[in-house]
Coordinates of C-alpha atoms and ligand atoms in Angstrom, one line a residue:
M1 CA 1.0 13.8 41.0
T2 CA -2.9 13.4 40.6
A3 CA -4.6 10.2 41.1
Y4 CA -7.6 8.7 39.8
L5 CA -10.0 6.6 40.4
I6 CA -12.5 4.6 37.9
T7 CA -15.6 3.6 39.3
S8 CA -17.8 0.8 37.6
V9 CA -15.3 0.0 34.7
S10 CA -14.9 -3.6 33.0
V11 CA -11.2 -4.4 32.9
V12 CA -10.6 -6.4 29.6
G13 CA -14.0 -7.7 29.4
A14 CA -14.4 -9.0 32.8
A15 CA -17.3 -7.6 35.3
P16 CA -17.4 -3.7 36.8
T17 CA -14.8 -3.1 39.5
D18 CA -13.4 0.2 40.7
L19 CA -9.9 1.5 39.4
L20 CA -7.7 3.4 41.3
I21 CA -4.2 5.3 40.0
R22 CA -2.3 6.7 42.6
D23 CA 1.9 7.1 42.2
G24 CA 2.2 5.7 38.9
V25 CA 1.3 2.6 39.2
V26 CA -2.6 0.2 39.4
A27 CA -3.0 1.4 43.4
E28 CA -6.3 -1.0 43.9
V29 CA -8.9 -3.2 41.5
G30 CA -12.4 -3.4 43.8
A31 CA -15.4 -3.1 44.5
G32 CA -16.8 0.3 46.4
L33 CA -13.2 1.6 46.3
S34 CA -13.2 5.6 48.2
A35 CA -10.2 7.7 47.7
P36 CA -11.4 11.7 49.0
D37 CA -8.4 13.2 46.8
A38 CA -8.6 11.3 43.9
T39 CA -10.2 13.0 40.5
V40 CA -12.9 9.8 39.7
I41 CA -13.9 8.7 36.2
D42 CA -17.1 7.5 36.2
G43 CA -16.3 3.5 34.0
T44 CA -20.2 3.2 33.8
G45 CA -20.1 1.0 30.5
L46 CA -15.8 1.4 29.5
V47 CA -13.3 -1.1 29.4
A48 CA -9.8 -1.1 30.3
L49 CA -7.4 -2.2 28.2
P50 CA -3.9 -2.6 29.2
G51 CA -1.7 0.4 26.9
L52 CA -1.8 -0.3 22.9
V53 CA 1.9 -1.2 22.4
D54 CA 2.8 -0.6 19.0
L55 CA 5.3 -2.7 17.1
H56 CA 5.1 -1.0 14.0
T57 CA 4.9 3.3 13.5
H58 CA 6.2 5.8 11.1
L59 CA 6.7 9.0 12.9
R60 CA 9.2 10.4 9.7
E61 CA 11.7 13.0 12.8
P62 CA 14.4 13.0 11.8
G63 CA 14.1 14.4 8.3
R64 CA 10.1 14.1 7.0
E65 CA 9.1 16.7 10.4
D66 CA 6.3 18.4 7.2
A67 CA 4.5 14.7 7.5
E68 CA 5.0 13.6 11.1
T69 CA 6.8 14.5 14.2
V70 CA 8.0 11.8 17.0
E71 CA 5.6 14.7 19.0
S72 CA 2.5 14.5 16.9
G73 CA 2.4 10.7 16.2
S74 CA 3.6 10.6 20.2
R75 CA -0.2 12.1 20.2
A76 CA -2.2 10.3 17.2
A77 CA -0.6 7.6 19.2
A78 CA -1.9 8.0 23.0
L79 CA -5.7 9.4 21.1
G80 CA -5.8 5.7 19.1
G81 CA -4.8 4.4 23.0
Y82 CA -1.3 3.3 23.0
T83 CA 1.0 3.7 25.8
A84 CA 4.3 2.5 23.7
V85 CA 5.1 2.8 20.4
C86 CA 8.4 1.6 18.2
A87 CA 9.3 4.5 15.8
M88 CA 11.1 2.9 12.6
A89 CA 14.5 3.6 11.0
N90 CA 13.7 4.5 7.6
T91 CA 13.9 8.6 8.9
S92 CA 16.0 11.2 7.1
P93 CA 18.9 10.4 7.9
V94 CA 18.3 7.0 8.7
A95 CA 18.8 5.7 12.1
D96 CA 21.1 3.3 11.6
T97 CA 23.9 5.0 13.9
A98 CA 23.5 5.8 18.1
G99 CA 23.5 8.8 17.4
V100 CA 19.7 9.0 15.3
V101 CA 18.6 6.3 17.3
E102 CA 19.0 8.3 20.9
Q103 CA 18.3 11.0 19.0
V104 CA 14.7 9.8 18.2
W105 CA 14.2 8.2 22.0
R106 CA 14.7 11.3 23.9
L107 CA 12.4 13.1 21.9
G108 CA 10.1 10.0 22.5
R109 CA 11.0 11.4 26.5
E110 CA 10.4 14.6 26.4
A111 CA 6.8 14.8 24.8
G112 CA 6.2 12.0 26.8
L113 CA 2.9 11.1 26.1
V114 CA 3.8 7.5 25.1
D115 CA 7.7 5.6 25.0
V116 CA 8.6 5.4 22.1
Q117 CA 10.9 3.0 21.3
P118 CA 13.8 3.7 18.7
V119 CA 13.3 0.8 15.7
G120 CA 17.5 0.4 14.2
A121 CA 18.1 0.6 10.8
V122 CA 20.0 -2.9 9.5
T123 CA 21.9 -1.5 7.3
V124 CA 23.8 1.4 6.3
G125 CA 21.2 4.4 5.7
L126 CA 18.6 0.9 5.0
A127 CA 21.2 0.3 1.3
G128 CA 21.2 -3.6 2.0
E129 CA 24.5 -3.2 1.5
R130 CA 26.8 -3.7 4.9
L131 CA 25.2 -4.3 8.3
A132 CA 24.2 -1.1 10.5
E133 CA 26.6 -0.3 14.2
L134 CA 23.9 -2.7 15.5
G135 CA 25.6 -3.5 19.4
A136 CA 26.5 0.4 19.4
M137 CA 22.3 1.2 18.6
A138 CA 21.6 -1.5 21.0
D139 CA 25.0 0.1 24.0
S140 CA 23.7 3.3 23.7
A141 CA 20.4 4.9 25.8
A142 CA 17.9 3.9 23.3
Q143 CA 18.6 0.0 24.0
V144 CA 17.8 -0.4 20.8
R145 CA 16.7 -5.2 20.2
M146 CA 14.4 -5.0 16.9
F147 CA 16.6 -4.0 13.5
S148 CA 14.1 -3.6 10.9
D149 CA 15.3 -1.9 7.3
D150 CA 11.3 -1.3 6.7
G151 CA 9.9 -0.1 3.1
H152 CA 13.2 -1.9 2.1
C153 CA 13.8 -5.8 2.4
V154 CA 17.2 -6.8 3.7
A155 CA 17.5 -9.3 0.4
D156 CA 21.0 -10.4 0.8
P157 CA 21.0 -13.5 2.2
L158 CA 23.9 -13.2 3.7
L159 CA 23.5 -9.9 5.4
M160 CA 19.9 -11.0 6.9
R161 CA 22.3 -14.2 8.1
R162 CA 24.7 -12.2 10.2
A163 CA 22.3 -9.8 11.1
L164 CA 19.7 -12.3 12.9
E165 CA 23.4 -14.1 14.0
Y166 CA 24.9 -10.8 15.4
V167 CA 21.4 -9.7 17.7
K168 CA 21.8 -12.7 19.4
A169 CA 24.6 -11.9 21.4
F170 CA 21.5 -9.4 22.6
D171 CA 18.8 -11.5 22.8
G172 CA 17.8 -9.3 19.7
I173 CA 14.9 -9.4 17.0
I174 CA 15.4 -8.1 12.9
A175 CA 11.6 -7.2 11.3
Q176 CA 11.9 -7.7 8.3
H177 CA 9.8 -6.2 5.5
A178 CA 10.0 -9.5 3.2
E179 CA 9.6 -8.3 -0.3
E180 CA 11.6 -10.0 -2.8
P181 CA 12.2 -6.4 -5.2
R182 CA 13.4 -8.6 -8.5
L183 CA 9.8 -9.9 -8.6
T184 CA 8.8 -6.1 -7.5
E185 CA 9.9 -3.6 -9.8
G186 CA 7.7 -1.0 -11.0
A187 CA 5.0 -2.7 -9.1
Q188 CA 1.7 -0.4 -8.4
M189 CA -0.7 -2.7 -6.8
H190 CA -1.1 -6.4 -6.2
E191 CA -0.6 -8.5 -8.3
G192 CA -3.5 -10.3 -9.4
E193 CA -7.3 -9.7 -11.2
V194 CA -7.6 -6.2 -10.2
S195 CA -4.5 -4.9 -11.2
T196 CA -4.5 -6.9 -15.0
R197 CA -7.6 -4.9 -15.9
L198 CA -6.5 -1.8 -14.4
G199 CA -3.4 -1.9 -16.3
L200 CA -1.3 -1.2 -12.9
I201 CA 2.3 -3.2 -12.5
G202 CA 1.4 -6.3 -10.0
W203 CA 3.3 -6.6 -6.5
P204 CA 3.1 -10.4 -6.5
A205 CA 2.0 -12.4 -3.7
V206 CA 5.1 -15.1 -4.1
A207 CA 7.6 -11.5 -3.2
E208 CA 6.6 -11.7 0.2
E209 CA 6.3 -15.9 0.2
A210 CA 9.6 -16.1 -1.2
I211 CA 11.3 -14.0 1.3
I212 CA 9.6 -15.7 4.2
A213 CA 10.0 -18.5 3.2
R214 CA 13.9 -18.1 3.3
D215 CA 14.2 -16.1 6.5
V216 CA 12.7 -19.2 8.9
L217 CA 15.1 -20.9 7.6
L218 CA 17.7 -18.9 8.1
A219 CA 16.3 -18.3 11.5
E220 CA 16.4 -21.5 12.6
H221 CA 19.0 -22.5 11.6
V222 CA 21.2 -20.1 13.4
G223 CA 18.3 -20.2 16.0
S224 CA 17.3 -16.2 15.9
R225 CA 14.4 -14.5 16.4
L226 CA 12.3 -13.5 13.1
H227 CA 10.0 -11.0 13.7
V228 CA 7.8 -10.1 10.0
C229 CA 6.5 -7.1 9.5
H230 CA 3.5 -6.0 7.5
V231 CA 1.8 -10.2 6.5
S232 CA -1.1 -9.9 3.3
T233 CA -0.8 -13.3 2.0
A234 CA -2.5 -16.3 2.7
G235 CA 0.2 -18.5 1.6
S236 CA 2.5 -16.5 4.1
V237 CA 0.3 -17.5 6.3
E238 CA 0.8 -21.0 5.6
V239 CA 4.8 -20.7 5.5
L240 CA 4.5 -19.5 8.9
R241 CA 1.9 -22.2 9.5
Q242 CA 4.6 -24.5 8.9
A243 CA 7.2 -22.5 10.9
K244 CA 6.2 -22.4 14.3
A245 CA 4.9 -25.9 14.1
R246 CA 8.7 -27.1 13.7
G247 CA 9.5 -24.7 16.9
V248 CA 10.9 -21.3 14.7
R249 CA 11.4 -18.1 16.6
V250 CA 9.5 -16.7 14.1
T251 CA 6.7 -13.5 15.5
A252 CA 4.7 -12.0 12.4
E253 CA 1.8 -9.3 12.3
V254 CA -0.9 -8.4 10.4
T255 CA -2.1 -4.0 9.9
P256 CA -5.5 -2.8 10.4
H257 CA -5.3 -1.9 6.6
H258 CA -4.8 -5.9 6.2
L259 CA -8.0 -6.9 7.8
L260 CA -10.5 -4.8 6.1
L261 CA -9.4 -3.2 2.8
T262 CA -9.2 -5.7 -0.3
D263 CA -7.0 -4.4 -3.7
E264 CA -10.6 -3.3 -5.7
R265 CA -10.1 -0.1 -3.6
A266 CA -7.4 0.7 -6.1
E267 CA -10.2 0.7 -8.9
S268 CA -10.8 4.0 -7.2
Y269 CA -7.1 5.6 -8.5
D270 CA -7.2 7.3 -4.8
P271 CA -3.8 7.4 -3.5
V272 CA -4.4 7.1 0.0
F273 CA -5.3 3.3 -0.9
K274 CA -1.1 2.1 -2.2
V275 CA 0.6 1.1 0.5
N276 CA 3.2 -1.6 0.4
P277 CA 2.5 -4.1 1.2
P278 CA -0.5 -3.5 -1.5
L279 CA -3.7 -4.6 -0.2
R280 CA -5.0 -8.1 -1.0
T281 CA -7.6 -10.1 -1.6
S282 CA -11.0 -10.9 0.0
A283 CA -9.2 -14.1 1.0
D284 CA -6.1 -13.0 1.9
V285 CA -8.2 -10.8 4.2
T286 CA -9.9 -14.2 5.8
A287 CA -7.0 -15.9 5.9
L288 CA -5.7 -12.9 7.3
R289 CA -8.6 -12.7 10.0
A290 CA -8.1 -16.4 11.2
A291 CA -4.4 -16.5 11.6
L292 CA -4.9 -13.8 13.7
A293 CA -7.6 -15.2 15.9
D294 CA -5.7 -18.9 16.0
G295 CA -2.1 -17.5 17.0
V296 CA -0.3 -18.5 13.6
I297 CA 0.1 -14.1 13.3
D298 CA 1.0 -12.9 16.6
I299 CA -0.3 -9.2 16.4
I300 CA -1.5 -6.2 15.3
A301 CA 0.5 -3.8 14.2
T302 CA 0.0 -0.2 12.2
D303 CA 3.1 0.9 10.2
H304 CA 1.5 4.4 10.8
A305 CA 2.4 6.0 7.4
P306 CA 1.6 9.2 6.9
H307 CA 2.5 11.7 4.1
A308 CA 2.4 14.9 3.1
V309 CA -0.6 16.4 0.6
E310 CA 1.8 16.5 -1.8
D311 CA 3.4 12.6 -1.6
K312 CA -0.1 11.1 -1.3
E313 CA -2.5 13.9 -3.8
C314 CA -0.7 13.0 -7.2
E315 CA -0.6 10.6 -9.9
W316 CA -1.3 7.1 -8.5
A317 CA 2.4 5.8 -9.8
Y318 CA 4.3 8.7 -8.8
A319 CA 1.6 8.4 -5.0
R320 CA 4.7 7.4 -1.3
P321 CA 3.3 3.6 0.0
G322 CA 1.2 4.0 3.4
M323 CA -1.7 4.8 5.6
L324 CA -2.0 6.3 8.6
G325 CA -3.2 3.6 11.2
L326 CA -2.4 4.7 14.7
E327 CA -5.6 7.1 15.4
T328 CA -8.2 3.8 14.2
A329 CA -6.6 0.9 14.5
L330 CA -8.3 0.0 17.9
S331 CA -11.8 0.7 15.8
I332 CA -10.9 -1.4 13.0
A333 CA -9.4 -4.1 15.6
L334 CA -13.1 -3.4 17.5
D335 CA -14.8 -4.0 13.5
V336 CA -12.9 -7.2 12.6
L337 CA -12.6 -9.0 15.9
G338 CA -15.4 -7.7 18.0
P339 CA -15.6 -7.3 22.0
E340 CA -12.8 -10.1 22.1
W341 CA -11.1 -7.7 25.0
D342 CA -9.0 -10.4 26.0
L343 CA -7.9 -11.3 22.8
I344 CA -7.4 -7.6 21.6
A345 CA -5.0 -7.5 24.2
E346 CA -3.2 -9.9 23.8
R347 CA -2.4 -8.9 19.9
M348 CA -2.7 -5.5 20.7
S349 CA -0.8 -5.1 24.2
R350 CA 0.6 -7.9 25.8
T351 CA 2.5 -9.6 23.3
P352 CA 3.5 -6.9 21.2
A353 CA 5.3 -5.8 24.4
R354 CA 6.6 -9.2 25.1
I355 CA 8.4 -8.9 21.2
A356 CA 9.9 -5.6 21.8
G357 CA 10.6 -6.5 25.2
L358 CA 8.7 -3.7 26.2
T359 CA 8.5 -4.2 29.8
G360 CA 6.1 -2.6 31.9
H361 CA 4.2 -2.7 29.3
G362 CA 1.8 -5.1 28.0
V363 CA 0.3 -5.6 31.3
D364 CA -3.3 -5.9 32.4
P365 CA -4.3 -3.8 35.3
A366 CA -3.9 -4.9 38.2
P367 CA -2.1 -4.2 42.2
G368 CA 1.4 -3.1 41.4
A369 CA 1.3 -3.3 37.8
P370 CA 2.7 0.1 36.4
A371 CA -0.6 2.4 35.6
N372 CA -0.4 1.8 31.4
L373 CA -3.3 1.4 30.6
T374 CA -6.3 2.6 28.3
L375 CA -10.4 3.2 28.5
V376 CA -12.1 2.5 26.0
D377 CA -15.6 2.9 25.2
P378 CA -17.1 -0.3 22.5
A379 CA -20.3 1.5 22.4
V380 CA -20.0 4.8 20.2
R381 CA -19.2 4.9 16.3
R382 CA -17.6 7.4 15.6
T383 CA -16.9 8.4 11.6
I384 CA -13.4 9.6 10.6
E385 CA -12.8 12.6 9.6
P386 CA -9.1 13.6 8.7
A387 CA -9.1 17.0 8.9
E388 CA -9.5 16.1 13.4
L389 CA -7.2 13.6 13.2
A390 CA -3.8 14.6 15.7
S391 CA -1.3 13.2 13.3
R392 CA 0.5 15.9 11.2
S393 CA -0.6 14.0 8.0
R394 CA -4.2 13.0 6.1
N395 CA -4.0 9.9 4.6
T396 CA -6.8 8.2 6.1
P397 CA -8.0 5.0 3.9
Y398 CA -10.8 5.1 6.2
A399 CA -12.1 8.9 5.2
R400 CA -16.2 9.4 6.7
M401 CA -16.5 5.6 7.5
T402 CA -18.2 4.9 10.9
L403 CA -16.3 3.0 13.2
P404 CA -17.3 1.2 16.6
G405 CA -15.0 2.3 19.7
R406 CA -13.8 4.9 20.8
I407 CA -10.9 5.4 23.1
V408 CA -11.7 7.9 26.4
A409 CA -8.6 8.0 28.4
T410 CA -5.0 6.8 28.3
F411 CA -2.6 6.9 31.3
L412 CA 0.8 6.5 30.9
R413 CA 2.9 6.0 34.4
G414 CA -0.5 7.0 35.9
E415 CA -0.5 10.6 34.8
P416 CA -3.2 11.0 31.7
T417 CA -2.4 11.5 28.4
V418 CA -6.1 11.6 26.9
L419 CA -9.0 12.5 29.4
D420 CA -12.8 12.7 27.6
G421 CA -11.1 12.0 24.1
K422 CA -8.8 14.3 23.9
A423 CA -4.9 15.0 24.1
V424 CA -4.0 16.1 27.4
K425 CA -1.1 18.3 26.0
Ligands
DOR1 O1 2.9 1.4 2.5 C1 4.5 1.4 2.8 N1 4.2 3.0 3.8 N2 5.6 0.4 2.9 C2 6.7 1.0 4.2 O2 6.6 -0.6 4.3 C3 7.3 1.8 4.5 C4 6.5 3.1 4.6 C5 6.4 4.1 5.0 O3 7.9 4.5 5.7 O4 6.3 4.9 4.2
ZN2 ZN1 7.4 -2.5 5.3

């Protein structure tokens, strides 16, 4: 195994130091290190972060390998600075059995670019009718701890209660896609001034807020852990703020796109901006940014949602919702938060690793820590070219935008997955 000596690198924003990676761990940190056998990486101007952890990734395998595979999505993740991703269950077949979650887990191991932690479905076939085999998925080789019907809401309150109760036995967590389905029938975008003007059916903020309010009460009642996916409204933030103040065991994520883009993008009728939950108003964006800074929102998760050309380059109404995220998330975070490295490490690595229970991830580079880390060059600005992305899909909403920051290298257990900004395999 090659050793790597990274010189003059800032570890999570601290004064520059040297960092020696050997045998899968951070062997030494300090000034003037020497290791004659090591490959030297000049870290001048670079920032080392604990490898990023994405709690919300769609990898599309099995079933839609034309849009993404575990391998292509893993490569996109590594290039984005990630060392672990949680793969959502809305594949085909759905990841609702031990067999499917083990398949995804094994494909992740074979690709070897990031740790792929499968998320199990809450209900059979995401149909919202009966609980999936949560225990069997937890006991499988994939050791599933997080369950989600993402893409669909677990709308039935009794099923939601049972799921929350069930996962308590192994300290599991239910990640809810909060969308009251009766309030969003036929919805195409955020319900508001822009939807009225465009004549598109709206997805009201209350459809999200009502489910979050119900679920924090259920989680409180049964004493279980709830995670809220892709929070998108100012009202949701207030519901979460109150629940957290009462001590409810709830965590929440926001996506990069909900931190940056608004519903006005729909005026282009370009389906690349169609996403679920939809892009909201600038007042929502402001509230989400404030909540991310003050901790009411715990993490940034990408909701990386690759879609094939025929599912995206069509009429708005027929287009699937979702956008790419893995290869641009850190740049958006830098743009939105500025070079607040400790906050970025907290929201994109340490906390998501803790929520998902991914040991060995989310640990700052320090002697003895597993060498899961990424090197960022914050001084570079790059223009996003969809054709250059490693994802199999092209549906980035940031096409031709110039964004700050570039991932220079990523290490998974001491092995580089990205070097010089390029995937190693
Ligand atoms: O925009 C979305 N795309 N939202 C979801 O909840 C699901 C996802 C997908 O699977 O494409
Ligand atoms: Zn979702």
